Amino acid sequence: MAEPVSGRPEVSFGSDKSAKIFVAGHRGLVGSAIVRKLQSLGFTNLILKTHHELDLTRQADVEKFFALEKPQFVILAAAKVGGIHANNTYPADFIAINLQIQTNVIDSAYKSGVKKLLFLGSSCIYPKFAPQPIPEEALLTGPLEPTNEWYAVAKIAGIKMCQAYRLQFNWDAISGMPTNLYGPNDNFHPENSHVLPALMRRFHEAKVNNAKEVVVWGTGSPLREFLHVDDLADAVIFLMENYSGLGHMNVGSGKEVTIKELAELVKEVVGFEGALVWDTSKPDGTPRKLMDSSKLAGLGWVPKVSLKDGLIDTYKWYLESVKQ
Ligand SMILES: NC(=O)c1ccc[n+]([C@@H]2O[C@H](COP(=O)([O-])OP(=O)(O)OC[C@H]3O[C@@H](n4cnc5c(N)ncnc54)[C@H](OP(=O)(O)O)[C@@H]3O)[C@@H](O)[C@H]2O)c1
């Protein structure tokens, strides 16, 4: 393993707005929110590369990029992301691409002298039957949900890599595990989007087509947690500024809603006036999924965007995107 490059003046995150920050995955839901947040805070030196300009699975290209650009901070929001169907169909892609991206970025960041890196994973790292709300300590205490274990194993390896580099090299790599996210730049694809954008799209299309009803699967009783991606971006900056520990950190809103409450709120925000019908012959999924984010709260971070305001903001973005 090469020694990291040294000789650069020490700077803590946020103290110098001209510090070089590489946001990997800046066109995605999460990466774009982080870029908006950094820009709104006055950061002026962001390095942004599209997938086409820099394929993060290509080790030699990533090493060259880091050696040339020498960023001071890295936020790793690039990943191959998808729903159950995509995970089931492309398990090899989900494990291999994610392992490649994170291994290349974390290792090259360390070797090129990056001062601090934040790696993003998700709540799917936890065992299928983890206690609710799920504390960070539940990691690796039981079998994973089989439908996304390929992705989850890669993400767990990312957390462990950050820990290993901290232990062996005393390098400041941290991990954040967000709950279900939503907001501008979300994926509204009819077949492989998450529940919130899928509901928004369906109500929107029903409104435009003057449909009488929208049928939603299940009873609507499962409880879920949602966090607006602008809140996540705020938490990411907060962690970069205030956290340098070995353990990964859950990032959630701490607020649960039933799928029924969510669907009714989306219906209201979209302005669909027809009926909402529940097809109770269809399965409900896990009854409850909530992260325990008390560690982050204990550091002083609180989410700011209410679900209603977040949905209004997301629908505004969706309307703009369907216009184009
Ligand atoms: N969405 C959620 O609800 C959620 C919840 C919890 C955690 N997270 C985590 O947040 C992170 C980002 O997720 P997201 O929802 O923002 O995903 P996303 O919208 O799909 O964005 C992922 C980004 O990564 C880029 N990327 C993928 N493969 C790449 C490669 N080989 N080289 C360079 N860039 C590549 C993509 O570019 P292209 O589109 O051009 O390929 C895209 O810009 C992930 O680690 C995910 O686990 C997301």
Coordinates of C-alpha atoms and ligand atoms in Angstrom, one line a residue:
M1 CA 0.0 0.0 0.0
A2 CA 1.5 3.4 -1.0
E3 CA 2.0 6.1 1.6
P4 CA -0.5 9.0 1.3
V5 CA 0.7 12.2 -0.2
S6 CA 1.4 14.8 2.5
G7 CA 2.6 18.4 2.6
R8 CA -0.8 20.1 2.1
P9 CA -1.9 22.6 4.8
E10 CA -4.3 21.0 7.2
V11 CA -7.9 22.3 6.8
S12 CA -11.0 21.1 8.5
F13 CA -14.2 20.7 6.4
G14 CA -16.1 23.9 6.1
S15 CA -13.3 26.2 7.3
D16 CA -12.2 27.0 3.8
K17 CA -14.9 27.5 1.2
S18 CA -12.4 27.1 -1.6
A19 CA -11.2 23.7 -0.5
K20 CA -11.4 21.1 -3.3
I21 CA -14.3 18.7 -2.9
F22 CA -15.1 15.8 -5.1
V23 CA -18.8 14.8 -5.1
A24 CA -19.0 11.5 -6.8
G25 CA -22.4 10.8 -8.4
H26 CA -23.3 14.5 -8.6
R27 CA -26.2 14.0 -11.1
G28 CA -28.1 11.5 -8.9
L29 CA -30.8 12.1 -6.3
V30 CA -28.3 12.4 -3.4
G31 CA -25.3 13.8 -5.2
S32 CA -27.3 16.6 -6.8
A33 CA -28.8 17.6 -3.4
I34 CA -25.3 17.7 -1.9
V35 CA -24.0 19.9 -4.7
R36 CA -27.0 22.3 -4.2
K37 CA -26.3 22.5 -0.5
L38 CA -22.5 23.0 -0.9
Q39 CA -23.1 25.7 -3.4
S40 CA -25.7 27.4 -1.2
L41 CA -23.2 27.5 1.6
G42 CA -20.6 29.2 -0.7
F43 CA -18.3 26.3 -1.5
T44 CA -16.6 27.3 -4.7
N45 CA -14.3 24.5 -5.7
L46 CA -16.4 21.4 -6.4
I47 CA -15.0 18.7 -8.7
L48 CA -17.8 17.1 -10.6
K49 CA -17.4 14.3 -13.2
T50 CA -20.2 12.6 -15.1
H51 CA -20.2 8.8 -15.4
H52 CA -19.2 9.3 -19.0
E53 CA -16.3 11.5 -18.1
L54 CA -15.0 9.2 -15.3
D55 CA -16.2 5.7 -15.0
L56 CA -15.5 4.9 -11.3
T57 CA -15.4 1.2 -11.9
R58 CA -12.1 1.7 -13.8
Q59 CA -9.3 1.6 -11.3
A60 CA -6.5 3.1 -13.5
D61 CA -8.8 6.0 -14.5
V62 CA -9.8 6.7 -10.9
E63 CA -6.2 6.6 -9.7
K64 CA -5.2 9.0 -12.5
F65 CA -8.0 11.3 -11.7
F66 CA -7.1 11.5 -8.0
A67 CA -3.4 11.9 -8.6
L68 CA -4.1 14.8 -11.0
E69 CA -6.9 16.6 -9.2
K70 CA -5.9 15.9 -5.6
P71 CA -9.2 16.8 -3.9
Q72 CA -9.1 17.6 -0.2
F73 CA -12.5 16.1 0.6
V74 CA -14.7 13.4 -1.0
I75 CA -18.4 12.6 -0.7
L76 CA -19.1 9.3 -2.3
A77 CA -22.7 9.3 -3.6
A78 CA -22.0 7.3 -6.8
A79 CA -23.5 3.8 -6.8
K80 CA -25.5 1.4 -8.9
V81 CA -28.9 1.8 -7.3
G82 CA -32.2 0.0 -8.0
G83 CA -35.3 -1.7 -6.7
I84 CA -36.1 -5.3 -5.9
H85 CA -36.7 -6.2 -9.6
A86 CA -33.3 -4.7 -10.7
N87 CA -31.5 -6.4 -7.8
N88 CA -33.0 -9.8 -8.6
T89 CA -32.3 -9.5 -12.3
Y90 CA -28.7 -8.1 -12.1
P91 CA -27.2 -9.4 -8.9
A92 CA -23.7 -9.6 -10.3
D93 CA -23.9 -6.0 -11.4
F94 CA -25.1 -4.8 -8.0
I95 CA -22.4 -6.5 -6.1
A96 CA -19.5 -6.0 -8.5
I97 CA -20.1 -2.4 -9.7
N98 CA -20.7 -1.2 -6.2
L99 CA -17.6 -2.9 -4.8
Q100 CA -15.5 -1.6 -7.7
I101 CA -16.7 2.0 -7.3
Q102 CA -16.2 2.2 -3.6
T103 CA -12.9 0.3 -3.5
N104 CA -11.5 2.5 -6.3
V105 CA -12.7 5.8 -4.8
I106 CA -11.8 5.0 -1.1
D107 CA -8.3 3.6 -1.9
S108 CA -7.4 6.3 -4.4
A109 CA -8.7 9.0 -2.1
Y110 CA -6.5 7.7 0.8
K111 CA -3.4 7.3 -1.4
S112 CA -3.7 10.8 -3.0
G113 CA -3.9 12.6 0.4
V114 CA -7.6 13.3 0.7
K115 CA -8.2 14.6 4.2
K116 CA -11.7 13.2 4.8
L117 CA -14.2 11.0 3.0
L118 CA -17.8 10.3 3.6
F119 CA -19.3 7.0 2.2
L120 CA -23.0 6.6 1.7
G121 CA -24.9 3.4 2.1
S122 CA -28.5 2.6 3.0
S123 CA -30.8 1.0 5.5
C124 CA -30.8 -2.3 3.5
I125 CA -27.4 -3.1 5.2
Y126 CA -29.4 -4.2 8.3
P127 CA -30.7 -7.8 8.9
K128 CA -34.2 -8.5 7.7
F129 CA -35.4 -9.0 11.3
A130 CA -33.5 -6.2 13.0
P131 CA -35.1 -4.6 16.0
Q132 CA -37.2 -1.5 15.2
P133 CA -36.2 1.3 15.3
I134 CA -32.9 -0.1 13.9
P135 CA -29.8 0.9 15.8
E136 CA -26.4 1.0 14.2
E137 CA -25.4 -1.9 16.4
A138 CA -27.8 -4.2 14.5
L139 CA -25.3 -4.5 11.6
L140 CA -24.2 -8.1 11.0
T141 CA -26.4 -9.6 13.6
G142 CA -28.6 -11.7 11.3
P143 CA -29.4 -12.7 7.7
L144 CA -30.1 -9.9 5.2
E145 CA -33.2 -9.4 3.2
P146 CA -32.5 -11.8 0.3
T147 CA -33.9 -9.6 -2.5
N148 CA -31.2 -7.0 -2.1
E149 CA -28.3 -8.8 -0.4
W150 CA -25.9 -8.3 -3.3
Y151 CA -26.2 -4.5 -2.9
A152 CA -26.3 -4.7 0.9
V153 CA -23.1 -6.8 1.0
A154 CA -21.2 -4.3 -1.1
K155 CA -22.5 -1.4 1.1
I156 CA -21.4 -3.3 4.3
A157 CA -18.0 -3.8 2.7
G158 CA -17.9 0.0 2.1
I159 CA -18.5 0.7 5.8
K160 CA -15.9 -1.9 6.8
M161 CA -13.4 -0.4 4.3
C162 CA -13.8 3.0 5.9
Q163 CA -13.3 1.5 9.3
A164 CA -10.2 -0.5 8.2
Y165 CA -8.5 2.5 6.7
R166 CA -9.2 4.5 9.9
L167 CA -7.7 1.7 12.0
Q168 CA -4.7 1.0 9.9
F169 CA -3.8 4.5 8.6
N170 CA -5.6 6.7 11.1
W171 CA -7.5 8.2 8.0
D172 CA -10.7 10.1 8.5
A173 CA -13.2 8.0 6.5
I174 CA -16.8 8.0 7.8
S175 CA -20.1 6.4 6.6
G176 CA -23.7 7.6 6.6
M177 CA -26.7 5.3 6.2
P178 CA -29.8 7.2 5.1
T179 CA -33.3 6.0 5.3
N180 CA -35.7 6.1 2.3
L181 CA -35.0 9.4 0.5
Y182 CA -37.1 11.4 -1.9
G183 CA -36.9 14.8 -3.6
P184 CA -35.8 16.5 -6.9
N185 CA -34.0 14.2 -9.3
D186 CA -35.7 11.1 -7.9
N187 CA -36.4 8.2 -10.2
F188 CA -40.0 8.2 -11.4
H189 CA -39.7 5.2 -13.8
P190 CA -43.0 3.4 -14.0
E191 CA -41.5 -0.1 -13.2
N192 CA -38.5 0.4 -11.0
S193 CA -39.1 3.5 -8.8
H194 CA -39.5 3.5 -5.0
V195 CA -43.0 3.8 -3.4
L196 CA -43.1 7.6 -3.1
P197 CA -42.2 8.6 -6.6
A198 CA -44.3 5.7 -7.9
L199 CA -47.4 7.0 -6.1
M200 CA -46.7 10.6 -7.2
R201 CA -46.5 9.5 -10.9
R202 CA -49.6 7.4 -10.7
F203 CA -51.7 10.2 -9.1
H204 CA -50.4 12.7 -11.6
E205 CA -51.2 10.5 -14.6
A206 CA -54.6 9.7 -13.1
K207 CA -55.3 13.5 -12.7
V208 CA -54.1 14.3 -16.3
N209 CA -56.2 11.5 -17.7
N210 CA -59.3 12.3 -15.6
A211 CA -59.3 8.8 -14.2
K212 CA -61.9 7.9 -11.6
E213 CA -59.6 5.9 -9.3
V214 CA -56.1 4.9 -8.5
V215 CA -55.6 1.3 -7.2
V216 CA -52.7 0.8 -4.7
W217 CA -51.4 -2.6 -3.6
G218 CA -51.9 -3.9 -0.1
T219 CA -53.8 -2.5 3.0
G220 CA -51.7 0.7 3.4
S221 CA -50.9 -0.3 6.9
P222 CA -47.0 -0.7 6.7
L223 CA -45.1 2.0 8.5
R224 CA -42.2 3.7 6.6
E225 CA -39.8 6.5 7.2
F226 CA -39.0 9.2 4.6
L227 CA -36.3 11.9 4.5
H228 CA -36.2 14.7 2.0
V229 CA -32.9 14.6 0.2
D230 CA -32.2 18.3 1.1
D231 CA -32.2 17.2 4.8
L232 CA -29.9 14.3 3.9
A233 CA -27.5 16.8 2.2
D234 CA -27.7 19.0 5.3
A235 CA -26.8 15.9 7.5
V236 CA -23.9 15.0 5.2
I237 CA -22.4 18.5 5.6
F238 CA -23.0 18.2 9.3
L239 CA -21.2 14.9 9.6
M240 CA -18.3 16.2 7.5
E241 CA -18.0 19.1 9.9
N242 CA -18.7 17.3 13.2
Y243 CA -18.1 13.6 13.1
S244 CA -14.9 11.6 12.9
G245 CA -15.7 8.2 14.4
L246 CA -15.3 4.5 13.6
G247 CA -19.0 3.6 13.6
H248 CA -21.4 4.4 10.7
M249 CA -24.2 6.8 11.4
N250 CA -27.9 6.3 10.6
V251 CA -29.6 9.3 9.0
G252 CA -33.4 9.3 9.3
S253 CA -36.2 11.7 9.9
G254 CA -37.4 9.7 12.9
K255 CA -41.0 10.1 11.7
E256 CA -43.1 7.2 10.6
V257 CA -46.1 7.3 8.3
T258 CA -48.3 4.5 7.1
I259 CA -48.4 3.9 3.4
K260 CA -52.0 4.9 3.6
E261 CA -51.2 8.3 5.1
L262 CA -48.4 8.8 2.6
A263 CA -50.7 7.9 -0.4
E264 CA -53.4 10.3 0.9
L265 CA -50.9 13.1 1.3
V266 CA -49.4 12.5 -2.2
K267 CA -53.0 12.5 -3.6
E268 CA -53.7 15.8 -1.9
V269 CA -50.4 17.4 -3.1
V270 CA -50.9 16.3 -6.7
G271 CA -54.6 17.4 -6.6
F272 CA -56.1 14.1 -7.8
E273 CA -59.8 14.2 -7.0
G274 CA -60.8 10.6 -7.8
A275 CA -60.9 7.7 -5.4
L276 CA -57.9 5.9 -3.8
V277 CA -58.7 2.2 -3.7
W278 CA -56.7 -0.4 -1.8
D279 CA -56.2 -3.9 -3.4
T280 CA -56.0 -5.9 -0.2
S281 CA -55.5 -9.1 -2.0
K282 CA -51.9 -8.0 -2.8
P283 CA -49.0 -8.3 -0.3
D284 CA -48.1 -5.5 2.1
G285 CA -44.3 -6.0 2.6
T286 CA -42.4 -5.5 5.8
P287 CA -44.8 -4.1 8.5
R288 CA -42.4 -1.5 9.9
K289 CA -39.0 -0.1 8.8
L290 CA -37.6 2.7 10.9
M291 CA -34.0 3.7 11.6
D292 CA -32.8 4.7 15.0
S293 CA -31.1 8.0 14.3
S294 CA -30.6 9.0 18.0
K295 CA -26.8 9.0 17.7
L296 CA -27.0 11.7 15.0
A297 CA -29.6 13.6 17.0
G298 CA -27.3 13.4 20.0
L299 CA -24.7 15.3 18.0
G300 CA -27.2 18.1 17.4
W301 CA -28.6 17.4 13.9
V302 CA -32.3 17.7 13.3
P303 CA -34.2 17.3 10.0
K304 CA -36.1 20.5 8.8
V305 CA -38.3 19.5 5.9
S306 CA -41.8 18.3 6.7
L307 CA -43.2 15.5 4.6
K308 CA -45.9 17.8 3.2
D309 CA -43.5 20.5 2.2
G310 CA -41.1 18.0 0.8
L311 CA -43.8 16.4 -1.3
I312 CA -44.9 19.9 -2.6
D313 CA -41.3 20.6 -3.6
T314 CA -40.9 17.2 -5.2
Y315 CA -44.1 17.5 -7.2
K316 CA -43.0 21.0 -8.5
W317 CA -39.8 19.4 -9.7
Y318 CA -41.6 16.5 -11.3
L319 CA -44.0 18.8 -13.2
E320 CA -41.0 20.7 -14.5
S321 CA -39.3 17.4 -15.6
V322 CA -42.3 16.1 -17.4
K323 CA -42.7 19.4 -19.3
Q324 CA -39.2 18.9 -20.8
Ligands
LIG1 N1 -32.5 6.8 -3.1 C1 -32.6 6.5 -1.9 O1 -33.8 6.4 -1.3 C2 -31.4 6.2 -1.0 C3 -31.7 5.8 0.3 C4 -30.6 5.5 1.1 C5 -29.3 5.6 0.6 N2 -29.1 6.0 -0.7 C6 -27.7 6.0 -1.2 O2 -27.3 7.2 -1.7 C7 -26.3 6.9 -2.8 C8 -26.8 7.6 -4.0 O3 -28.1 7.1 -4.4 P1 -29.0 7.9 -5.4 O4 -30.4 7.6 -5.0 O5 -28.6 9.3 -5.5 O6 -28.7 7.1 -6.7 P2 -28.8 7.7 -8.2 O7 -29.8 8.8 -8.3 O8 -29.0 6.5 -9.1 O9 -27.4 8.3 -8.5 C9 -26.2 7.6 -8.5 C10 -25.2 8.3 -9.3 O10 -24.0 7.5 -9.4 C11 -23.5 7.6 -10.7 N3 -22.8 6.4 -11.1 C12 -23.3 5.1 -11.1 N4 -22.3 4.3 -11.6 C13 -21.2 5.1 -11.9 C14 -19.9 4.8 -12.4 N5 -19.6 3.5 -12.7 N6 -19.1 5.8 -12.5 C15 -19.4 7.1 -12.3 N7 -20.6 7.4 -11.8 C16 -21.5 6.4 -11.6 C17 -24.7 7.8 -11.5 O11 -24.4 8.3 -12.8 P3 -25.3 7.7 -14.1 O12 -26.7 7.9 -13.8 O13 -24.7 8.5 -15.2 O14 -24.9 6.3 -14.2 C18 -25.6 8.7 -10.7 O15 -25.2 10.1 -10.9 C19 -26.2 5.4 -2.9 O16 -25.1 4.9 -2.2 C20 -27.4 4.9 -2.2 O17 -27.2 3.7 -1.5 C21 -30.1 6.2 -1.5

